[in-house]
PDB file of C-alpha atoms in Angstrom:
ATOM      1  CA  UNK D  30       0.000   0.000   0.000  1.00  0.00           C
ATOM      2  CA  UNK D  31       1.177   3.554  -0.684  1.00  0.00           C
ATOM      3  CA  UNK D  32      -1.008   5.001   2.074  1.00  0.00           C
ATOM      4  CA  UNK D  33       1.186   3.886   4.979  1.00  0.00           C
ATOM      5  CA  UNK D  34       4.623   5.089   6.060  1.00  0.00           C
ATOM      6  CA  UNK D  35       7.293   3.676   3.743  1.00  0.00           C
ATOM      7  CA  UNK D  36       9.769   2.808   6.522  1.00  0.00           C
ATOM      8  CA  UNK D  37       8.319  -0.055   8.530  1.00  0.00           C
ATOM      9  CA  UNK D  38       9.857  -2.196  11.251  1.00  0.00           C
ATOM     10  CA  UNK D  39       7.637  -5.053  12.511  1.00  0.00           C
ATOM     11  CA  UNK D  40       9.743  -5.519  15.649  1.00  0.00           C
ATOM     12  CA  UNK D  41       9.336  -1.847  16.570  1.00  0.00           C
ATOM     13  CA  UNK D  42       5.609  -2.057  15.833  1.00  0.00           C
ATOM     14  CA  UNK D  43       5.039  -5.136  18.010  1.00  0.00           C
ATOM     15  CA  UNK D  44       7.322  -3.821  20.752  1.00  0.00           C
ATOM     16  CA  UNK D  45       5.395  -0.560  20.818  1.00  0.00           C
ATOM     17  CA  UNK D  46       2.102  -2.417  21.117  1.00  0.00           C
ATOM     18  CA  UNK D  47       3.408  -4.814  23.758  1.00  0.00           C
ATOM     19  CA  UNK D  48       4.883  -2.040  25.896  1.00  0.00           C
ATOM     20  CA  UNK D  49       1.612  -0.114  25.685  1.00  0.00           C
ATOM     21  CA  UNK D  50      -0.618  -3.068  26.503  1.00  0.00           C
ATOM     22  CA  UNK D  51       1.229  -5.184  29.082  1.00  0.00           C
ATOM     23  CA  UNK D  52       3.537  -4.435  32.010  1.00  0.00           C
ATOM     24  CA  UNK D  53       5.670  -7.455  31.030  1.00  0.00           C
ATOM     25  CA  UNK D  54       5.341  -7.121  27.275  1.00  0.00           C
ATOM     26  CA  UNK D  55       4.597 -10.181  25.154  1.00  0.00           C
ATOM     27  CA  UNK D  56       6.235 -12.604  27.583  1.00  0.00           C
ATOM     28  CA  UNK D  57       4.384 -15.925  27.420  1.00  0.00           C
ATOM     29  CA  UNK D  58       1.351 -14.585  25.591  1.00  0.00           C
ATOM     30  CA  UNK D  59      -0.109 -16.386  22.597  1.00  0.00           C
ATOM     31  CA  UNK D  60      -0.406 -14.418  19.384  1.00  0.00           C
ATOM     32  CA  UNK D  61      -2.520 -14.734  16.239  1.00  0.00           C
ATOM     33  CA  UNK D  62      -1.610 -12.796  13.085  1.00  0.00           C
ATOM     34  CA  UNK D  63      -4.426 -12.685  10.521  1.00  0.00           C
ATOM     35  CA  UNK D  64      -3.164 -12.066   7.001  1.00  0.00           C
ATOM     36  CA  UNK D  65       0.410 -12.444   8.191  1.00  0.00           C
ATOM     37  CA  UNK D  66       2.175 -11.834   4.877  1.00  0.00           C
ATOM     38  CA  UNK D  67       5.703 -13.267   5.292  1.00  0.00           C
ATOM     39  CA  UNK D  68       5.382 -13.555   9.086  1.00  0.00           C
ATOM     40  CA  UNK D  69       7.237 -10.449  10.224  1.00  0.00           C
ATOM     41  CA  UNK D  70       4.914  -9.718  13.139  1.00  0.00           C
ATOM     42  CA  UNK D  71       4.990 -13.339  14.297  1.00  0.00           C
ATOM     43  CA  UNK D  72       8.789 -13.375  14.338  1.00  0.00           C
ATOM     44  CA  UNK D  73       8.768 -10.037  16.144  1.00  0.00           C
ATOM     45  CA  UNK D  74       6.403 -11.398  18.789  1.00  0.00           C
ATOM     46  CA  UNK D  75       8.633 -14.451  19.270  1.00  0.00           C
ATOM     47  CA  UNK D  76      11.672 -12.205  19.608  1.00  0.00           C
ATOM     48  CA  UNK D  77       9.835 -10.332  22.360  1.00  0.00           C
ATOM     49  CA  UNK D  78       9.025 -13.482  24.324  1.00  0.00           C
ATOM     50  CA  UNK D  79       5.611 -14.561  23.028  1.00  0.00           C
ATOM     51  CA  UNK D  80       4.591 -18.192  23.452  1.00  0.00           C
ATOM     52  CA  UNK D  81       2.361 -19.973  20.937  1.00  0.00           C
ATOM     53  CA  UNK D  82       2.098 -17.981  17.701  1.00  0.00           C
ATOM     54  CA  UNK D  83       0.170 -18.672  14.522  1.00  0.00           C
ATOM     55  CA  UNK D  84       0.107 -16.713  11.289  1.00  0.00           C
ATOM     56  CA  UNK D  85      -1.911 -17.360   8.168  1.00  0.00           C
ATOM     57  CA  UNK D  86      -2.363 -15.802   4.767  1.00  0.00           C
ATOM     58  CA  UNK D  87      -4.457 -16.615   1.712  1.00  0.00           C
ATOM     59  CA  UNK D  88      -1.474 -16.447  -0.645  1.00  0.00           C
ATOM     60  CA  UNK D  89       0.907 -19.406  -0.683  1.00  0.00           C
ATOM     61  CA  UNK D  90       3.985 -17.390  -1.647  1.00  0.00           C
ATOM     62  CA  UNK D  91       3.826 -15.381   1.608  1.00  0.00           C
ATOM     63  CA  UNK D  92       3.625 -18.546   3.698  1.00  0.00           C
ATOM     64  CA  UNK D  93       6.508 -20.081   1.738  1.00  0.00           C
ATOM     65  CA  UNK D  94       8.560 -17.040   2.695  1.00  0.00           C
ATOM     66  CA  UNK D  95       7.483 -17.260   6.347  1.00  0.00           C
ATOM     67  CA  UNK D  96       8.434 -20.937   6.542  1.00  0.00           C
ATOM     68  CA  UNK D  97      11.790 -20.160   4.952  1.00  0.00           C
ATOM     69  CA  UNK D  98      12.523 -17.407   7.472  1.00  0.00           C
ATOM     70  CA  UNK D  99      11.434 -19.722  10.313  1.00  0.00           C
ATOM     71  CA  UNK D 100      14.354 -21.983   9.438  1.00  0.00           C
ATOM     72  CA  UNK D 101      16.817 -19.171  10.118  1.00  0.00           C
ATOM     73  CA  UNK D 102      15.489 -17.249  13.124  1.00  0.00           C
ATOM     74  CA  UNK D 103      14.197 -18.326  16.568  1.00  0.00           C
ATOM     75  CA  UNK D 104      10.673 -19.588  15.910  1.00  0.00           C
ATOM     76  CA  UNK D 105       9.926 -22.413  18.334  1.00  0.00           C
ATOM     77  CA  UNK D 106       6.189 -22.405  19.041  1.00  0.00           C
ATOM     78  CA  UNK D 107       5.399 -20.486  15.841  1.00  0.00           C
ATOM     79  CA  UNK D 108       3.525 -21.989  12.902  1.00  0.00           C
ATOM     80  CA  UNK D 109       2.066 -20.794   9.619  1.00  0.00           C
ATOM     81  CA  UNK D 110      -0.661 -21.913   7.227  1.00  0.00           C
ATOM     82  CA  UNK D 111      -2.089 -20.960   3.873  1.00  0.00           C
ATOM     83  CA  UNK D 112      -5.789 -20.395   4.483  1.00  0.00           C
ATOM     84  CA  UNK D 113      -8.604 -17.873   4.712  1.00  0.00           C
ATOM     85  CA  UNK D 114     -10.454 -16.675   7.801  1.00  0.00           C
ATOM     86  CA  UNK D 115     -13.314 -19.037   6.979  1.00  0.00           C
ATOM     87  CA  UNK D 116     -10.909 -21.980   7.228  1.00  0.00           C
ATOM     88  CA  UNK D 117      -9.980 -21.298  10.865  1.00  0.00           C
ATOM     89  CA  UNK D 118     -12.967 -22.785  12.692  1.00  0.00           C
ATOM     90  CA  UNK D 119     -12.508 -26.336  11.304  1.00  0.00           C
ATOM     91  CA  UNK D 120      -8.840 -26.232  12.327  1.00  0.00           C
ATOM     92  CA  UNK D 121      -9.783 -26.437  16.015  1.00  0.00           C
ATOM     93  CA  UNK D 122      -7.330 -23.771  17.147  1.00  0.00           C
ATOM     94  CA  UNK D 123      -7.139 -22.834  20.806  1.00  0.00           C
ATOM     95  CA  UNK D 124      -7.960 -19.142  21.390  1.00  0.00           C
ATOM     96  CA  UNK D 125      -5.106 -16.662  21.488  1.00  0.00           C
ATOM     97  CA  UNK D 126      -4.399 -13.935  24.037  1.00  0.00           C
ATOM     98  CA  UNK D 127      -3.708 -11.268  21.421  1.00  0.00           C
ATOM     99  CA  UNK D 128      -4.817 -11.044  17.790  1.00  0.00           C
ATOM    100  CA  UNK D 129      -3.417  -8.745  15.131  1.00  0.00           C
ATOM    101  CA  UNK D 130      -5.878  -7.979  12.329  1.00  0.00           C
ATOM    102  CA  UNK D 131      -3.711  -5.666  10.271  1.00  0.00           C
ATOM    103  CA  UNK D 132      -4.005  -4.844   6.588  1.00  0.00           C
ATOM    104  CA  UNK D 133      -6.877  -7.291   6.148  1.00  0.00           C
ATOM    105  CA  UNK D 134     -10.240  -5.728   7.000  1.00  0.00           C
ATOM    106  CA  UNK D 135     -10.345  -3.640   3.812  1.00  0.00           C
ATOM    107  CA  UNK D 136      -9.522  -6.634   1.569  1.00  0.00           C
ATOM    108  CA  UNK D 137     -12.511  -8.758   2.634  1.00  0.00           C
ATOM    109  CA  UNK D 138     -15.849  -9.258   0.853  1.00  0.00           C
ATOM    110  CA  UNK D 139     -17.532  -9.564   4.269  1.00  0.00           C
ATOM    111  CA  UNK D 140     -15.255  -7.798   6.752  1.00  0.00           C
ATOM    112  CA  UNK D 141     -17.750  -7.896   9.619  1.00  0.00           C
ATOM    113  CA  UNK D 142     -18.053 -11.688   9.494  1.00  0.00           C
ATOM    114  CA  UNK D 143     -14.295 -11.986   8.995  1.00  0.00           C
ATOM    115  CA  UNK D 144     -13.495  -9.862  12.021  1.00  0.00           C
ATOM    116  CA  UNK D 145     -15.993 -11.869  14.082  1.00  0.00           C
ATOM    117  CA  UNK D 146     -14.134 -15.085  13.231  1.00  0.00           C
ATOM    118  CA  UNK D 147     -10.880 -13.594  14.487  1.00  0.00           C
ATOM    119  CA  UNK D 148     -12.579 -12.124  17.568  1.00  0.00           C
ATOM    120  CA  UNK D 149     -14.023 -15.506  18.496  1.00  0.00           C
ATOM    121  CA  UNK D 150     -10.460 -16.848  18.563  1.00  0.00           C
ATOM    122  CA  UNK D 151      -9.251 -14.038  20.848  1.00  0.00           C
ATOM    123  CA  UNK D 152      -9.285 -14.134  24.640  1.00  0.00           C
ATOM    124  CA  UNK D 153      -8.054 -10.707  25.622  1.00  0.00           C
ATOM    125  CA  UNK D 154      -7.131  -8.044  23.065  1.00  0.00           C
ATOM    126  CA  UNK D 155      -7.501  -7.520  19.333  1.00  0.00           C
ATOM    127  CA  UNK D 156      -5.655  -4.899  17.301  1.00  0.00           C
ATOM    128  CA  UNK D 157      -7.280  -3.804  14.039  1.00  0.00           C
ATOM    129  CA  UNK D 158      -5.257  -1.756  11.583  1.00  0.00           C
ATOM    130  CA  UNK D 159      -6.990  -0.831   8.339  1.00  0.00           C
ATOM    131  CA  UNK D 160      -7.185   1.655   5.555  1.00  0.00           C
ATOM    132  CA  UNK D 161     -10.317   3.783   5.587  1.00  0.00           C
ATOM    133  CA  UNK D 162     -12.139   6.122   3.254  1.00  0.00           C
ATOM    134  CA  UNK D 163     -13.412   9.131   5.243  1.00  0.00           C
ATOM    135  CA  UNK D 164     -16.982  10.220   4.577  1.00  0.00           C
ATOM    136  CA  UNK D 165     -19.700  12.225   6.299  1.00  0.00           C
ATOM    137  CA  UNK D 166     -21.839   9.188   7.097  1.00  0.00           C
ATOM    138  CA  UNK D 167     -20.682   6.176   9.107  1.00  0.00           C
ATOM    139  CA  UNK D 168     -20.551   3.010   7.088  1.00  0.00           C
ATOM    140  CA  UNK D 169     -18.591   0.707   4.800  1.00  0.00           C
ATOM    141  CA  UNK D 170     -17.732   1.864   1.312  1.00  0.00           C
ATOM    142  CA  UNK D 171     -17.417  -0.479  -1.657  1.00  0.00           C
ATOM    143  CA  UNK D 172     -13.916  -1.100  -2.981  1.00  0.00           C
ATOM    144  CA  UNK D 173     -13.281  -3.321  -6.005  1.00  0.00           C
ATOM    145  CA  UNK D 174      -9.858  -4.987  -6.171  1.00  0.00           C
ATOM    146  CA  UNK D 175      -7.864  -7.148  -8.507  1.00  0.00           C
ATOM    147  CA  UNK D 176      -7.991 -10.718  -7.133  1.00  0.00           C
ATOM    148  CA  UNK D 177      -4.519 -11.391  -8.532  1.00  0.00           C
ATOM    149  CA  UNK D 178      -2.537  -8.272  -7.550  1.00  0.00           C
ATOM    150  CA  UNK D 179       0.098  -9.300  -5.024  1.00  0.00           C
ATOM    151  CA  UNK D 180      -0.953  -6.696  -2.430  1.00  0.00           C
ATOM    152  CA  UNK D 181      -4.725  -6.962  -2.847  1.00  0.00           C
ATOM    153  CA  UNK D 182      -7.270  -9.375  -1.461  1.00  0.00           C
ATOM    154  CA  UNK D 183      -8.171 -12.576  -3.274  1.00  0.00           C
ATOM    155  CA  UNK D 184     -11.928 -12.068  -3.695  1.00  0.00           C
ATOM    156  CA  UNK D 185     -12.179  -8.928  -5.809  1.00  0.00           C
ATOM    157  CA  UNK D 186     -14.914  -7.400  -3.622  1.00  0.00           C
ATOM    158  CA  UNK D 187     -13.915  -5.417  -0.533  1.00  0.00           C
ATOM    159  CA  UNK D 188     -15.126  -2.665   1.815  1.00  0.00           C
ATOM    160  CA  UNK D 189     -13.492   0.241   3.608  1.00  0.00           C
ATOM    161  CA  UNK D 190     -14.750   1.752   6.877  1.00  0.00           C
ATOM    162  CA  UNK D 191     -15.404   5.483   6.839  1.00  0.00           C
ATOM    163  CA  UNK D 192     -13.772   6.088  10.213  1.00  0.00           C
ATOM    164  CA  UNK D 193     -12.875   4.769  13.688  1.00  0.00           C
ATOM    165  CA  UNK D 194     -16.450   4.804  15.022  1.00  0.00           C
ATOM    166  CA  UNK D 195     -17.486   2.221  12.435  1.00  0.00           C
ATOM    167  CA  UNK D 196     -14.781  -0.150  13.611  1.00  0.00           C
ATOM    168  CA  UNK D 197     -15.595   0.433  17.275  1.00  0.00           C
ATOM    169  CA  UNK D 198     -19.251  -0.443  16.679  1.00  0.00           C
ATOM    170  CA  UNK D 199     -18.296  -3.608  14.798  1.00  0.00           C
ATOM    171  CA  UNK D 200     -15.790  -4.628  17.463  1.00  0.00           C
ATOM    172  CA  UNK D 201     -18.414  -4.132  20.178  1.00  0.00           C
ATOM    173  CA  UNK D 202     -20.753  -6.446  18.264  1.00  0.00           C
ATOM    174  CA  UNK D 203     -17.897  -8.955  18.054  1.00  0.00           C
ATOM    175  CA  UNK D 204     -17.630  -9.029  21.856  1.00  0.00           C
ATOM    176  CA  UNK D 205     -14.964  -6.349  22.307  1.00  0.00           C
ATOM    177  CA  UNK D 206     -16.891  -3.329  23.636  1.00  0.00           C
ATOM    178  CA  UNK D 207     -13.895  -1.552  25.189  1.00  0.00           C
ATOM    179  CA  UNK D 208     -11.699   0.133  22.600  1.00  0.00           C
ATOM    180  CA  UNK D 209      -9.175   2.879  22.050  1.00  0.00           C
ATOM    181  CA  UNK D 210      -8.227   4.678  18.841  1.00  0.00           C
ATOM    182  CA  UNK D 211      -4.494   4.053  18.974  1.00  0.00           C
ATOM    183  CA  UNK D 212      -3.624   5.727  15.679  1.00  0.00           C
ATOM    184  CA  UNK D 213      -5.540   7.809  13.151  1.00  0.00           C
ATOM    185  CA  UNK D 214      -3.553   8.845  10.114  1.00  0.00           C
ATOM    186  CA  UNK D 215      -5.410  11.679   8.372  1.00  0.00           C
ATOM    187  CA  UNK D 216      -6.216  11.457   4.653  1.00  0.00           C
ATOM    188  CA  UNK D 217      -3.218  11.361   2.399  1.00  0.00           C
ATOM    189  CA  UNK D 218      -2.871  13.352  -0.787  1.00  0.00           C
ATOM    190  CA  UNK D 219      -3.808  11.489  -3.932  1.00  0.00           C
ATOM    191  CA  UNK D 220      -6.891  10.449  -5.863  1.00  0.00           C
ATOM    192  CA  UNK D 221      -8.056   7.875  -3.336  1.00  0.00           C
ATOM    193  CA  UNK D 222      -8.064  10.125  -0.274  1.00  0.00           C
ATOM    194  CA  UNK D 223      -7.637   7.153   2.040  1.00  0.00           C
ATOM    195  CA  UNK D 224      -6.604   7.282   5.698  1.00  0.00           C
ATOM    196  CA  UNK D 225      -5.316   4.649   8.112  1.00  0.00           C
ATOM    197  CA  UNK D 226      -6.722   3.658  11.505  1.00  0.00           C
ATOM    198  CA  UNK D 227      -5.501   1.451  14.338  1.00  0.00           C
ATOM    199  CA  UNK D 228      -7.942   0.374  17.046  1.00  0.00           C
ATOM    200  CA  UNK D 229      -7.141  -1.647  20.169  1.00  0.00           C
ATOM    201  CA  UNK D 230     -10.149  -3.441  21.654  1.00  0.00           C
ATOM    202  CA  UNK D 231     -10.687  -5.610  24.719  1.00  0.00           C
ATOM    203  CA  UNK D 232     -13.337  -7.978  26.005  1.00  0.00           C
ATOM    204  CA  UNK D 233     -12.912  -6.611  29.540  1.00  0.00           C
ATOM    205  CA  UNK D 234     -12.177  -3.005  30.453  1.00  0.00           C
ATOM    206  CA  UNK D 235      -9.402  -4.086  32.817  1.00  0.00           C
ATOM    207  CA  UNK D 236      -7.350  -5.374  29.914  1.00  0.00           C
ATOM    208  CA  UNK D 237      -6.791  -1.760  28.843  1.00  0.00           C
ATOM    209  CA  UNK D 238      -5.668  -0.540  32.263  1.00  0.00           C
ATOM    210  CA  UNK D 239      -1.958  -0.543  31.404  1.00  0.00           C
ATOM    211  CA  UNK D 240      -2.631   1.128  28.065  1.00  0.00           C
ATOM    212  CA  UNK D 241      -4.583   3.900  29.777  1.00  0.00           C
ATOM    213  CA  UNK D 242      -1.761   4.346  32.276  1.00  0.00           C
ATOM    214  CA  UNK D 243       0.974   4.751  29.686  1.00  0.00           C
ATOM    215  CA  UNK D 244      -1.249   6.515  27.117  1.00  0.00           C
ATOM    216  CA  UNK D 245      -3.424   8.729  29.343  1.00  0.00           C
ATOM    217  CA  UNK D 246      -4.435  10.999  26.481  1.00  0.00           C
ATOM    218  CA  UNK D 247      -6.056   9.938  23.254  1.00  0.00           C
ATOM    219  CA  UNK D 248      -3.529   9.441  20.481  1.00  0.00           C
ATOM    220  CA  UNK D 249      -3.493  12.547  18.267  1.00  0.00           C
ATOM    221  CA  UNK D 250      -4.426  12.345  14.628  1.00  0.00           C
ATOM    222  CA  UNK D 251      -1.473  12.913  12.381  1.00  0.00           C
ATOM    223  CA  UNK D 252      -0.304  12.695   8.813  1.00  0.00           C
ATOM    224  CA  UNK D 253      -0.509  14.816   5.721  1.00  0.00           C
ATOM    225  CA  UNK D 254      -3.643  16.826   5.125  1.00  0.00           C
TER     226      UNK D 254
END
């Protein structure tokens, strides 16, 4: 995507989340990465002490890369699979403490049902990071994609939320009524006028206590106007 910062470090991203969410970071916590690409966030979580980790992606070439990297970096307790969200339930996975749902919501033909699948596999906290298309009315806006482009979804049909409140309402319906807008990148220049949002949501309010302690003020919106 061209609508996100071009310099990206998955270890720094996961470390920042872990430090904000838990007094002891990722130590021992299980981690699910939905749409994991080549597994960078999973390897970052393992580096920071996470326990059981699982990443999946719909495209085989990303999982081939993840499995290759797993042979060369510490990855005990981490596994990867080529599958879609709808394939997870039959796999009989145990729920995870933390789920990352990044770069996926806006590639799905039914993002509400997809997010619910991930939420049902999450015990404590879910982090949703998605592109958005700001509009006056709350809702989901149609987005047609190439099903073969390497950085698009695989279904052709997709939807973008119009802002953070849409995601918070959906997350509440998914069983995560307590949420914080962690990041809100304002619309970027260009014909699409997209923005980027990151929401952290919890089943229980207490799970956000450390976050509220270290981030006492709402994260400011930032980015190019």
